[in-house]
mmCIF file of C-alpha atoms and ligand atoms in Angstrom:
data_model
loop_
_atom_site.group_PDB
_atom_site.id
_atom_site.type_symbol
_atom_site.label_atom_id
_atom_site.label_comp_id
_atom_site.label_asym_id
_atom_site.label_seq_id
_atom_site.Cartn_x
_atom_site.Cartn_y
_atom_site.Cartn_z
ATOM 1 C CA MET A 1 0.000 0.000 0.000
ATOM 2 C CA ILE A 2 1.502 3.298 -1.020
ATOM 3 C CA THR A 3 0.961 6.264 1.319
ATOM 4 C CA LYS A 4 -1.047 9.327 0.313
ATOM 5 C CA GLN A 5 1.681 11.620 1.654
ATOM 6 C CA PRO A 6 5.389 11.459 0.829
ATOM 7 C CA VAL A 7 7.194 9.646 3.647
ATOM 8 C CA LEU A 8 10.523 11.434 3.182
ATOM 9 C CA ASN A 9 11.589 14.893 2.135
ATOM 10 C CA ILE A 10 14.852 14.642 0.233
ATOM 11 C CA GLY A 11 17.037 17.653 -0.502
ATOM 12 C CA LEU A 12 19.669 17.930 -3.195
ATOM 13 C CA VAL A 13 22.702 19.859 -2.022
ATOM 14 C CA GLY A 14 26.182 20.508 -3.329
ATOM 15 C CA HIS A 15 28.163 22.812 -5.557
ATOM 16 C CA ILE A 16 26.138 24.694 -8.162
ATOM 17 C CA ASP A 17 27.899 23.185 -11.200
ATOM 18 C CA HIS A 18 28.040 19.618 -10.045
ATOM 19 C CA GLY A 19 24.880 18.473 -11.807
ATOM 20 C CA LYS A 20 22.187 18.619 -9.125
ATOM 21 C CA THR A 21 19.460 19.698 -11.511
ATOM 22 C CA THR A 22 20.276 16.855 -13.909
ATOM 23 C CA VAL A 23 20.239 14.407 -11.004
ATOM 24 C CA LEU A 24 16.870 15.748 -9.921
ATOM 25 C CA TYR A 25 15.524 15.439 -13.465
ATOM 26 C CA HIS A 26 16.549 11.796 -13.717
ATOM 27 C CA LEU A 27 15.149 11.042 -10.271
ATOM 28 C CA THR A 28 11.827 12.770 -10.829
ATOM 29 C CA GLY A 29 11.309 13.534 -14.511
ATOM 30 C CA VAL A 30 11.027 17.240 -13.636
ATOM 31 C CA TRP A 31 13.371 20.000 -14.739
ATOM 32 C CA ALA A 32 13.623 22.021 -11.561
ATOM 33 C CA ASP A 33 15.212 25.155 -12.940
ATOM 34 C CA LYS A 34 12.791 25.705 -15.786
ATOM 35 C CA HIS A 35 10.986 28.975 -15.373
ATOM 36 C CA SER A 36 8.013 27.779 -17.378
ATOM 37 C CA GLU A 37 4.563 29.155 -16.648
ATOM 38 C CA GLU A 38 3.351 25.643 -16.033
ATOM 39 C CA LEU A 39 5.853 25.132 -13.256
ATOM 40 C CA LYS A 40 5.269 28.564 -11.797
ATOM 41 C CA ARG A 41 1.558 27.865 -11.480
ATOM 42 C CA GLY A 42 1.716 24.273 -10.363
ATOM 43 C CA ILE A 43 0.592 23.772 -6.808
ATOM 44 C CA THR A 44 2.922 20.955 -5.979
ATOM 45 C CA ILE A 45 5.810 21.785 -8.242
ATOM 46 C CA LYS A 46 7.391 25.129 -7.823
ATOM 47 C CA LEU A 47 10.998 25.796 -8.630
ATOM 48 C CA GLY A 48 12.922 22.890 -7.281
ATOM 49 C CA TYR A 49 10.077 20.815 -5.911
ATOM 50 C CA ALA A 50 8.867 17.448 -7.161
ATOM 51 C CA ASP A 51 7.207 14.321 -5.850
ATOM 52 C CA VAL A 52 7.985 10.798 -6.933
ATOM 53 C CA ILE A 53 6.722 7.288 -6.378
ATOM 54 C CA ILE A 54 9.633 4.860 -6.352
ATOM 55 C CA HIS A 55 8.838 1.610 -8.189
ATOM 56 C CA LYS A 56 10.503 -1.780 -8.021
ATOM 57 C CA CYS A 57 10.395 -4.247 -10.899
ATOM 58 C CA THR A 58 8.654 -7.509 -10.000
ATOM 59 C CA LYS A 59 10.760 -9.383 -12.548
ATOM 60 C CA CYS A 60 14.356 -8.066 -12.225
ATOM 61 C CA ASN A 61 14.105 -6.126 -8.912
ATOM 62 C CA GLN A 62 15.461 -2.922 -10.465
ATOM 63 C CA TYR A 63 14.266 0.393 -9.029
ATOM 64 C CA ALA A 64 12.763 3.071 -11.261
ATOM 65 C CA ILE A 65 10.229 5.890 -11.283
ATOM 66 C CA LYS A 66 8.136 4.323 -14.058
ATOM 67 C CA LYS A 67 5.637 1.470 -14.002
ATOM 68 C CA THR A 68 7.289 -0.330 -16.888
ATOM 69 C CA CYS A 69 10.818 -1.573 -16.419
ATOM 70 C CA SER A 70 13.472 -1.621 -19.137
ATOM 71 C CA CYS A 71 13.495 -5.441 -18.847
ATOM 72 C CA GLY A 72 9.867 -5.529 -19.947
ATOM 73 C CA GLY A 73 8.619 -6.416 -16.474
ATOM 74 C CA VAL A 74 6.043 -4.545 -14.428
ATOM 75 C CA ALA A 75 7.280 -2.307 -11.602
ATOM 76 C CA GLU A 76 5.200 -1.866 -8.457
ATOM 77 C CA PRO A 77 5.072 1.275 -6.302
ATOM 78 C CA VAL A 78 7.112 0.904 -3.114
ATOM 79 C CA LYS A 79 7.654 4.376 -1.657
ATOM 80 C CA TYR A 80 6.299 7.891 -2.082
ATOM 81 C CA VAL A 81 8.898 10.649 -1.512
ATOM 82 C CA SER A 82 9.324 14.358 -2.198
ATOM 83 C CA PHE A 83 12.409 16.188 -3.432
ATOM 84 C CA ILE A 84 13.637 19.731 -3.098
ATOM 85 C CA ASP A 85 16.569 21.272 -4.896
ATOM 86 C CA ALA A 86 18.562 23.506 -2.581
ATOM 87 C CA PRO A 87 20.331 26.343 -4.370
ATOM 88 C CA GLY A 88 24.067 25.866 -4.747
ATOM 89 C CA HIS A 89 25.107 29.482 -5.133
ATOM 90 C CA GLU A 90 26.983 30.842 -2.163
ATOM 91 C CA MET A 91 24.837 33.961 -2.041
ATOM 92 C CA LEU A 92 21.900 31.707 -1.328
ATOM 93 C CA MET A 93 23.356 30.156 1.797
ATOM 94 C CA ALA A 94 20.389 31.439 3.783
ATOM 95 C CA THR A 95 17.966 29.723 1.399
ATOM 96 C CA MET A 96 20.018 26.570 1.544
ATOM 97 C CA LEU A 97 19.878 26.580 5.342
ATOM 98 C CA GLY A 98 16.147 27.227 5.218
ATOM 99 C CA GLY A 99 15.810 24.224 2.907
ATOM 100 C CA ALA A 100 17.901 22.065 5.208
ATOM 101 C CA ALA A 101 15.397 22.835 7.974
ATOM 102 C CA ILE A 102 12.715 20.829 6.213
ATOM 103 C CA ILE A 103 14.593 17.831 4.803
ATOM 104 C CA ASP A 104 14.962 14.321 6.206
ATOM 105 C CA VAL A 105 17.594 13.110 3.758
ATOM 106 C CA ALA A 106 20.258 14.989 1.787
ATOM 107 C CA LEU A 107 21.780 13.910 -1.513
ATOM 108 C CA LEU A 108 25.178 15.575 -1.677
ATOM 109 C CA THR A 109 26.335 15.795 -5.283
ATOM 110 C CA ILE A 110 30.062 15.895 -6.009
ATOM 111 C CA ALA A 111 31.411 16.122 -9.561
ATOM 112 C CA ALA A 112 34.048 13.454 -10.270
ATOM 113 C CA ASN A 113 35.801 15.650 -12.818
ATOM 114 C CA GLU A 114 36.410 18.620 -10.490
ATOM 115 C CA PRO A 115 39.011 19.078 -7.754
ATOM 116 C CA PHE A 116 37.791 17.845 -4.399
ATOM 117 C CA PRO A 117 36.803 19.130 -1.898
ATOM 118 C CA GLN A 118 35.291 22.373 -3.192
ATOM 119 C CA PRO A 119 34.675 25.109 -0.582
ATOM 120 C CA GLN A 120 30.954 25.024 -1.347
ATOM 121 C CA THR A 121 30.754 21.261 -0.869
ATOM 122 C CA LYS A 122 32.347 21.639 2.557
ATOM 123 C CA GLU A 123 29.997 24.457 3.459
ATOM 124 C CA HIS A 124 26.917 22.484 2.440
ATOM 125 C CA LEU A 125 28.020 19.544 4.545
ATOM 126 C CA LEU A 126 28.402 21.885 7.519
ATOM 127 C CA ALA A 127 24.992 23.418 6.801
ATOM 128 C CA LEU A 128 23.468 19.953 7.112
ATOM 129 C CA GLU A 129 25.254 19.533 10.414
ATOM 130 C CA CYS A 130 23.991 22.947 11.587
ATOM 131 C CA LYS A 131 20.436 21.929 10.924
ATOM 132 C CA GLY A 132 20.768 18.440 12.300
ATOM 133 C CA VAL A 133 20.273 16.501 9.022
ATOM 134 C CA LYS A 134 21.800 13.074 9.624
ATOM 135 C CA GLN A 135 20.697 10.958 6.668
ATOM 136 C CA ILE A 136 23.064 11.662 3.797
ATOM 137 C CA ILE A 137 23.763 9.918 0.497
ATOM 138 C CA ILE A 138 26.792 11.091 -1.479
ATOM 139 C CA LEU A 139 26.547 11.057 -5.262
ATOM 140 C CA GLN A 140 29.810 10.999 -7.150
ATOM 141 C CA ASN A 141 28.486 12.394 -10.408
ATOM 142 C CA LYS A 142 29.905 12.596 -13.968
ATOM 143 C CA ILE A 143 31.973 9.426 -13.574
ATOM 144 C CA ASP A 144 31.857 9.034 -17.370
ATOM 145 C CA LEU A 145 34.191 12.030 -17.627
ATOM 146 C CA VAL A 146 37.067 10.491 -15.661
ATOM 147 C CA THR A 147 39.133 7.302 -15.731
ATOM 148 C CA LYS A 148 38.368 4.487 -13.331
ATOM 149 C CA GLU A 149 41.589 5.275 -11.410
ATOM 150 C CA LYS A 150 40.609 8.936 -10.995
ATOM 151 C CA ALA A 151 37.158 7.957 -9.774
ATOM 152 C CA ILE A 152 38.599 5.574 -7.184
ATOM 153 C CA GLU A 153 41.139 8.169 -6.084
ATOM 154 C CA GLN A 154 38.362 10.715 -5.506
ATOM 155 C CA TYR A 155 36.211 8.106 -3.762
ATOM 156 C CA LYS A 156 39.036 7.595 -1.257
ATOM 157 C CA LYS A 157 39.379 11.368 -0.788
ATOM 158 C CA ILE A 158 35.650 11.639 -0.083
ATOM 159 C CA LYS A 159 35.828 8.792 2.447
ATOM 160 C CA GLU A 160 38.713 10.533 4.213
ATOM 161 C CA PHE A 161 36.971 13.905 4.084
ATOM 162 C CA VAL A 162 33.690 12.773 5.668
ATOM 163 C CA LYS A 163 35.430 11.019 8.554
ATOM 164 C CA GLY A 164 34.114 12.443 11.804
ATOM 165 C CA SER A 165 31.358 14.423 10.049
ATOM 166 C CA VAL A 166 27.597 13.788 9.876
ATOM 167 C CA ALA A 167 28.264 12.043 6.551
ATOM 168 C CA GLU A 168 30.784 9.580 7.967
ATOM 169 C CA ASN A 169 28.615 6.555 7.242
ATOM 170 C CA ALA A 170 26.954 7.932 4.141
ATOM 171 C CA ARG A 171 26.881 5.618 1.156
ATOM 172 C CA ILE A 172 28.817 6.951 -1.831
ATOM 173 C CA ILE A 173 27.149 6.077 -5.130
ATOM 174 C CA PRO A 174 29.078 6.676 -8.364
ATOM 175 C CA ILE A 175 26.638 7.921 -10.995
ATOM 176 C CA CYS A 176 26.350 9.559 -14.382
ATOM 177 C CA ALA A 177 23.064 11.382 -14.120
ATOM 178 C CA GLN A 178 23.040 12.526 -17.727
ATOM 179 C CA GLN A 179 23.176 8.943 -19.019
ATOM 180 C CA ASP A 180 20.941 7.567 -16.276
ATOM 181 C CA VAL A 181 23.739 5.424 -14.856
ATOM 182 C CA ASN A 182 23.050 4.162 -11.307
ATOM 183 C CA ILE A 183 19.966 6.321 -10.800
ATOM 184 C CA ASP A 184 18.295 3.042 -9.806
ATOM 185 C CA GLN A 185 20.935 2.683 -7.080
ATOM 186 C CA ILE A 186 19.947 6.043 -5.600
ATOM 187 C CA LEU A 187 16.282 5.024 -5.601
ATOM 188 C CA GLU A 188 17.175 1.702 -4.020
ATOM 189 C CA GLU A 189 19.192 3.442 -1.294
ATOM 190 C CA ILE A 190 16.366 5.911 -0.622
ATOM 191 C CA ASN A 191 13.984 2.987 -0.368
ATOM 192 C CA THR A 192 16.042 1.527 2.494
ATOM 193 C CA ILE A 193 15.883 4.729 4.555
ATOM 194 C CA GLU A 194 13.377 4.629 7.351
ATOM 195 C CA SER A 195 11.194 7.677 7.856
ATOM 196 C CA PRO A 196 12.004 9.621 10.997
ATOM 197 C CA LYS A 197 9.617 9.189 13.882
ATOM 198 C CA ARG A 198 6.768 11.630 13.256
ATOM 199 C CA ASP A 199 5.068 13.481 16.080
ATOM 200 C CA THR A 200 1.301 13.534 15.438
ATOM 201 C CA GLU A 201 0.304 14.212 19.058
ATOM 202 C CA SER A 202 1.724 17.709 19.671
ATOM 203 C CA LYS A 203 0.157 20.925 18.420
ATOM 204 C CA PRO A 204 0.397 21.332 14.647
ATOM 205 C CA LEU A 205 3.407 23.319 13.421
ATOM 206 C CA PHE A 206 3.755 23.896 9.703
ATOM 207 C CA LEU A 207 7.094 25.346 8.520
ATOM 208 C CA ILE A 208 6.558 27.491 5.459
ATOM 209 C CA ALA A 209 9.284 27.070 2.831
ATOM 210 C CA ARG A 210 7.520 28.677 -0.146
ATOM 211 C CA THR A 211 4.251 30.487 -0.793
ATOM 212 C CA PHE A 212 2.578 31.275 -4.067
ATOM 213 C CA ASP A 213 -0.333 32.466 -6.117
ATOM 214 C CA ILE A 214 -1.731 29.769 -8.426
ATOM 215 C CA ASN A 215 -4.088 32.012 -10.393
ATOM 216 C CA ARG A 216 -3.534 32.817 -14.043
ATOM 217 C CA PRO A 217 -3.139 36.516 -14.783
ATOM 218 C CA GLY A 218 -6.484 38.117 -15.556
ATOM 219 C CA THR A 219 -8.571 35.662 -13.523
ATOM 220 C CA GLU A 220 -11.895 37.206 -12.471
ATOM 221 C CA ILE A 221 -12.081 38.042 -8.764
ATOM 222 C CA LYS A 222 -14.931 35.582 -8.185
ATOM 223 C CA ASP A 223 -12.819 32.775 -9.651
ATOM 224 C CA LEU A 224 -9.649 33.563 -7.709
ATOM 225 C CA GLN A 225 -8.106 30.718 -5.740
ATOM 226 C CA GLY A 226 -6.694 31.462 -2.305
ATOM 227 C CA GLY A 227 -3.002 31.706 -1.474
ATOM 228 C CA VAL A 228 -0.988 28.507 -1.181
ATOM 229 C CA LEU A 229 1.587 27.630 1.486
ATOM 230 C CA GLY A 230 4.201 24.953 0.794
ATOM 231 C CA GLY A 231 6.380 23.303 3.389
ATOM 232 C CA ILE A 232 6.348 20.560 5.957
ATOM 233 C CA LEU A 233 4.183 19.724 8.910
ATOM 234 C CA LYS A 234 6.656 19.269 11.734
ATOM 235 C CA SER A 235 4.149 18.008 14.254
ATOM 236 C CA GLY A 236 0.430 17.475 14.827
ATOM 237 C CA LYS A 237 -2.396 17.198 12.318
ATOM 238 C CA LEU A 238 -4.188 19.711 10.124
ATOM 239 C CA LYS A 239 -7.503 19.281 8.334
ATOM 240 C CA ILE A 240 -9.667 21.121 5.855
ATOM 241 C CA GLY A 241 -11.701 23.822 7.590
ATOM 242 C CA ASP A 242 -9.167 24.417 10.383
ATOM 243 C CA ILE A 243 -8.591 28.063 11.249
ATOM 244 C CA ILE A 244 -4.867 28.724 11.287
ATOM 245 C CA GLU A 245 -2.625 31.572 12.308
ATOM 246 C CA ILE A 246 0.636 32.430 10.572
ATOM 247 C CA LYS A 247 3.480 34.127 12.456
ATOM 248 C CA PRO A 248 5.422 36.425 12.373
ATOM 249 C CA GLY A 249 2.997 37.030 9.481
ATOM 250 C CA GLU A 250 2.640 40.078 7.317
ATOM 251 C CA SER A 251 5.305 42.787 7.539
ATOM 252 C CA LEU A 252 3.937 46.309 7.480
ATOM 253 C CA LYS A 253 5.871 49.557 7.295
ATOM 254 C CA LYS A 254 4.796 52.070 9.920
ATOM 255 C CA LYS A 255 6.749 55.308 9.755
ATOM 256 C CA ASP A 256 10.391 54.116 10.061
ATOM 257 C CA GLN A 257 9.395 50.886 11.691
ATOM 258 C CA THR A 258 8.436 47.462 10.377
ATOM 259 C CA ILE A 259 5.786 45.716 12.384
ATOM 260 C CA TYR A 260 4.541 42.146 12.067
ATOM 261 C CA LYS A 261 0.891 41.262 12.013
ATOM 262 C CA THR A 262 -0.296 37.691 12.629
ATOM 263 C CA VAL A 263 -2.220 36.406 9.615
ATOM 264 C CA LYS A 264 -5.339 34.323 10.233
ATOM 265 C CA THR A 265 -7.093 32.212 7.640
ATOM 266 C CA LYS A 266 -8.931 28.971 6.922
ATOM 267 C CA ILE A 267 -7.636 25.809 5.264
ATOM 268 C CA ILE A 268 -9.501 25.295 1.980
ATOM 269 C CA ALA A 269 -7.559 22.348 0.572
ATOM 270 C CA LEU A 270 -4.628 20.103 1.453
ATOM 271 C CA ARG A 271 -2.417 18.457 -1.112
ATOM 272 C CA ALA A 272 0.531 16.106 -1.324
ATOM 273 C CA GLY A 273 1.614 15.964 -4.932
ATOM 274 C CA LYS A 274 -1.540 15.198 -6.913
ATOM 275 C CA ASN A 275 -3.351 13.789 -3.883
ATOM 276 C CA GLU A 276 -6.161 15.838 -2.386
ATOM 277 C CA LEU A 277 -6.375 15.140 1.323
ATOM 278 C CA GLN A 278 -8.892 15.823 4.096
ATOM 279 C CA GLU A 279 -6.304 15.684 6.831
ATOM 280 C CA VAL A 280 -2.499 15.705 6.872
ATOM 281 C CA THR A 281 0.083 14.378 9.306
ATOM 282 C CA PRO A 282 3.867 15.087 9.393
ATOM 283 C CA SER A 283 5.561 13.866 6.177
ATOM 284 C CA GLY A 284 7.466 15.165 3.158
ATOM 285 C CA SER A 285 6.414 18.330 1.291
ATOM 286 C CA LEU A 286 2.784 19.414 1.529
ATOM 287 C CA ALA A 287 0.732 22.278 0.163
ATOM 288 C CA ILE A 288 -1.990 24.108 2.070
ATOM 289 C CA GLN A 289 -4.461 26.143 0.076
ATOM 290 C CA THR A 290 -5.931 28.897 2.213
ATOM 291 C CA ALA A 291 -8.619 31.546 1.976
ATOM 292 C CA LEU A 292 -5.902 34.242 1.890
ATOM 293 C CA ASP A 293 -5.739 36.923 -0.754
ATOM 294 C CA PRO A 294 -3.298 35.326 -3.221
ATOM 295 C CA PHE A 295 -1.456 38.644 -3.358
ATOM 296 C CA MET A 296 -0.170 37.925 0.146
ATOM 297 C CA THR A 297 1.348 34.571 -0.817
ATOM 298 C CA LYS A 298 2.673 35.691 -4.183
ATOM 299 C CA SER A 299 6.423 35.270 -4.763
ATOM 300 C CA ASP A 300 7.169 33.582 -1.457
ATOM 301 C CA GLY A 301 5.593 36.445 0.511
ATOM 302 C CA LEU A 302 5.183 34.410 3.713
ATOM 303 C CA VAL A 303 8.304 32.245 3.546
ATOM 304 C CA GLY A 304 9.976 31.756 6.897
ATOM 305 C CA CYS A 305 6.716 31.955 8.812
ATOM 306 C CA VAL A 306 5.207 29.174 10.899
ATOM 307 C CA ALA A 307 1.532 28.192 10.703
ATOM 308 C CA GLY A 308 -0.395 26.595 13.546
ATOM 309 C CA LEU A 309 -3.964 26.353 14.820
ATOM 310 C CA ASP A 310 -5.552 29.651 15.786
ATOM 311 C CA ASN A 311 -4.254 30.996 19.115
ATOM 312 C CA SER A 312 -1.820 28.119 19.563
ATOM 313 C CA LEU A 313 1.513 29.579 18.448
ATOM 314 C CA PRO A 314 3.928 31.239 20.889
ATOM 315 C CA GLU A 315 4.511 34.980 20.842
ATOM 316 C CA ILE A 316 6.993 36.241 18.284
ATOM 317 C CA SER A 317 10.328 37.110 19.818
ATOM 318 C CA TYR A 318 12.851 39.859 19.081
ATOM 319 C CA THR A 319 15.468 38.140 21.201
ATOM 320 C CA LEU A 320 16.995 34.699 21.077
ATOM 321 C CA LYS A 321 19.062 32.787 23.622
ATOM 322 C CA LEU A 322 21.383 30.172 22.192
ATOM 323 C CA LYS A 323 23.904 27.637 23.325
ATOM 324 C CA THR A 324 26.465 27.889 20.559
ATOM 325 C CA THR A 325 28.951 25.527 18.966
ATOM 326 C CA LEU A 326 31.489 27.144 16.661
ATOM 327 C CA PHE A 327 33.436 25.413 13.915
ATOM 328 C CA LYS A 328 37.215 25.728 13.792
ATOM 329 C CA GLU A 329 37.509 27.246 10.340
ATOM 330 C CA ILE A 330 35.517 29.040 7.697
ATOM 331 C CA VAL A 331 35.104 26.651 4.825
ATOM 332 C CA GLY A 332 33.049 28.504 2.203
ATOM 333 C CA ALA A 333 35.818 30.911 1.212
ATOM 334 C CA LYS A 334 38.722 30.145 -1.120
ATOM 335 C CA GLU A 335 41.263 30.506 1.659
ATOM 336 C CA GLN A 336 40.889 28.861 5.066
ATOM 337 C CA LEU A 337 40.184 31.297 7.869
ATOM 338 C CA LYS A 338 40.225 30.633 11.575
ATOM 339 C CA ILE A 339 36.942 31.345 13.362
ATOM 340 C CA ASP A 340 37.361 33.772 16.244
ATOM 341 C CA PRO A 341 35.029 33.574 19.263
ATOM 342 C CA LEU A 342 31.779 35.557 19.081
ATOM 343 C CA LYS A 343 31.995 39.157 20.256
ATOM 344 C CA THR A 344 29.504 41.442 21.966
ATOM 345 C CA SER A 345 27.859 43.855 19.506
ATOM 346 C CA GLU A 346 28.719 41.818 16.425
ATOM 347 C CA PHE A 347 26.043 40.906 13.878
ATOM 348 C CA LEU A 348 25.255 37.349 12.849
ATOM 349 C CA MET A 349 22.951 35.931 10.221
ATOM 350 C CA LEU A 350 20.687 33.382 11.852
ATOM 351 C CA SER A 351 18.742 30.651 10.153
ATOM 352 C CA VAL A 352 15.816 29.682 12.368
ATOM 353 C CA ASN A 353 13.671 26.926 10.852
ATOM 354 C CA THR A 354 12.893 28.271 7.353
ATOM 355 C CA SER A 355 13.423 31.919 8.300
ATOM 356 C CA THR A 356 16.468 34.137 8.151
ATOM 357 C CA THR A 357 17.148 37.069 10.442
ATOM 358 C CA ILE A 358 20.024 39.210 11.626
ATOM 359 C CA GLY A 359 20.954 39.167 15.287
ATOM 360 C CA LYS A 360 23.181 41.453 17.323
ATOM 361 C CA VAL A 361 25.093 39.777 20.129
ATOM 362 C CA MET A 362 23.933 41.543 23.309
ATOM 363 C CA LYS A 363 25.154 39.302 26.106
ATOM 364 C CA MET A 364 27.571 36.423 26.372
ATOM 365 C CA LYS A 365 28.353 33.912 29.064
ATOM 366 C CA GLY A 366 30.606 31.029 28.064
ATOM 367 C CA ASN A 367 29.022 29.502 24.971
ATOM 368 C CA GLU A 368 25.614 31.005 25.741
ATOM 369 C CA VAL A 369 24.668 34.123 23.840
ATOM 370 C CA GLU A 370 21.690 36.431 23.804
ATOM 371 C CA LEU A 371 20.867 38.161 20.546
ATOM 372 C CA ALA A 372 18.612 41.071 19.593
ATOM 373 C CA LEU A 373 16.869 40.306 16.295
ATOM 374 C CA LYS A 374 16.046 42.551 13.375
ATOM 375 C CA ILE A 375 13.231 40.307 12.157
ATOM 376 C CA PRO A 376 11.365 38.464 14.912
ATOM 377 C CA VAL A 377 11.190 34.660 15.020
ATOM 378 C CA LEU A 378 9.123 31.966 16.689
ATOM 379 C CA PRO A 379 11.590 30.359 19.070
ATOM 380 C CA PHE A 380 11.072 26.680 19.834
ATOM 381 C CA LYS A 381 13.283 25.301 22.580
ATOM 382 C CA GLY A 382 15.853 22.808 21.331
ATOM 383 C CA ASP A 383 15.654 23.857 17.662
ATOM 384 C CA ARG A 384 18.933 24.235 15.825
ATOM 385 C CA VAL A 385 19.891 27.605 14.396
ATOM 386 C CA GLY A 386 22.570 28.094 11.741
ATOM 387 C CA LEU A 387 25.018 30.928 12.506
ATOM 388 C CA ALA A 388 26.830 32.868 9.805
ATOM 389 C CA ARG A 389 29.274 35.742 10.126
ATOM 390 C CA ASN A 390 30.123 38.320 7.515
ATOM 391 C CA TYR A 391 33.596 37.902 6.001
ATOM 392 C CA GLN A 392 34.524 40.152 3.093
ATOM 393 C CA SER A 393 30.817 40.779 2.355
ATOM 394 C CA HIS A 394 29.823 37.096 2.307
ATOM 395 C CA TRP A 395 27.884 35.328 5.008
ATOM 396 C CA ARG A 396 29.966 32.340 6.026
ATOM 397 C CA LEU A 397 28.803 29.566 8.305
ATOM 398 C CA VAL A 398 30.605 29.677 11.609
ATOM 399 C CA GLY A 399 28.566 27.267 13.692
ATOM 400 C CA TRP A 400 25.164 26.550 15.121
ATOM 401 C CA GLY A 401 23.162 27.252 18.215
ATOM 402 C CA GLU A 402 20.527 25.423 20.168
ATOM 403 C CA ILE A 403 17.578 27.540 21.269
ATOM 404 C CA LEU A 404 17.423 27.768 25.079
HETATM 405 ZN ZN1 LIG B 1 12.808 -5.200 -14.639
#
């Protein structure tokens, strides 16, 4: 029996040129970086999002995403999963961290024909650590472009590199995405991964990773469909008709000040891929259609917010207390830089769930820091926050903090 909701949310990470989009295409049949109108309007597929049902051939046991196997046998559905493509560009580190907040499994793509390790590859691995992602599969891509000896040499380097990291026990799969080589191995590996334990008993918390307007331009007001929220349900259950609140919500400019207004609305529809659902529980990517003015959800207008049942979310906070762990070195830059301890009055970029804010260090005591935030967040005790510091006008990951 295949589930109605994806059981895993899988993120593709790694250097921008190492073939992530091609990998995603061969895993899902969807070109993630196409800016086509169709993709822009799709409810379940926005840039970088796609759902897939993994099939297994009943005759030759090969894994595929199609019902008919290349051997001529019939493939049966075994697992329903969702994918997201995290941006590889260093400027989008904040987005990448936000993406890492909602994934269960990361596919780290490394090009076999490029020097290893690349600064960005290192930084993405650390970002996964910051956000507590533990399930990692390493894809050694473009193996057709190197000799067998070169591929083995790099494989050894990767093994050495991941020692002591979250990816220490990650399986390394050599692939050539463009020619569909070993894509079945990735699907097979994903199929062996158990879904994390899902909390359906606590209050519902929906982390918003994207929001959009699904109406075609020129739609009559009476035919307009309400704004859509995409993301994951971290805990609890939500059903059609529930009244929800979204925090911090809408940002409004008042004189020189920005204030945040909680947004309240009703759930009109719930979707997982093509499945329309009455009720949803924690899983891979989901979409909530609301009664909101689609203008509010247009172009990711509410990204970074958290949705919960009406009057159930904590107050927004302009301060954050963290227990911090700093890395030894900056890894995203070309040269290696030592990370100095945090200082009072310095500014850090913080990635809290799917949101990004800037915090000023106000107080410090050992590894505990108190920060004043520019954009408020919803602090949940125990959550992991990515910390980045500005070096030569780039935000570089320096460590992570646990919310106290
Ligand atoms: Zn077959």
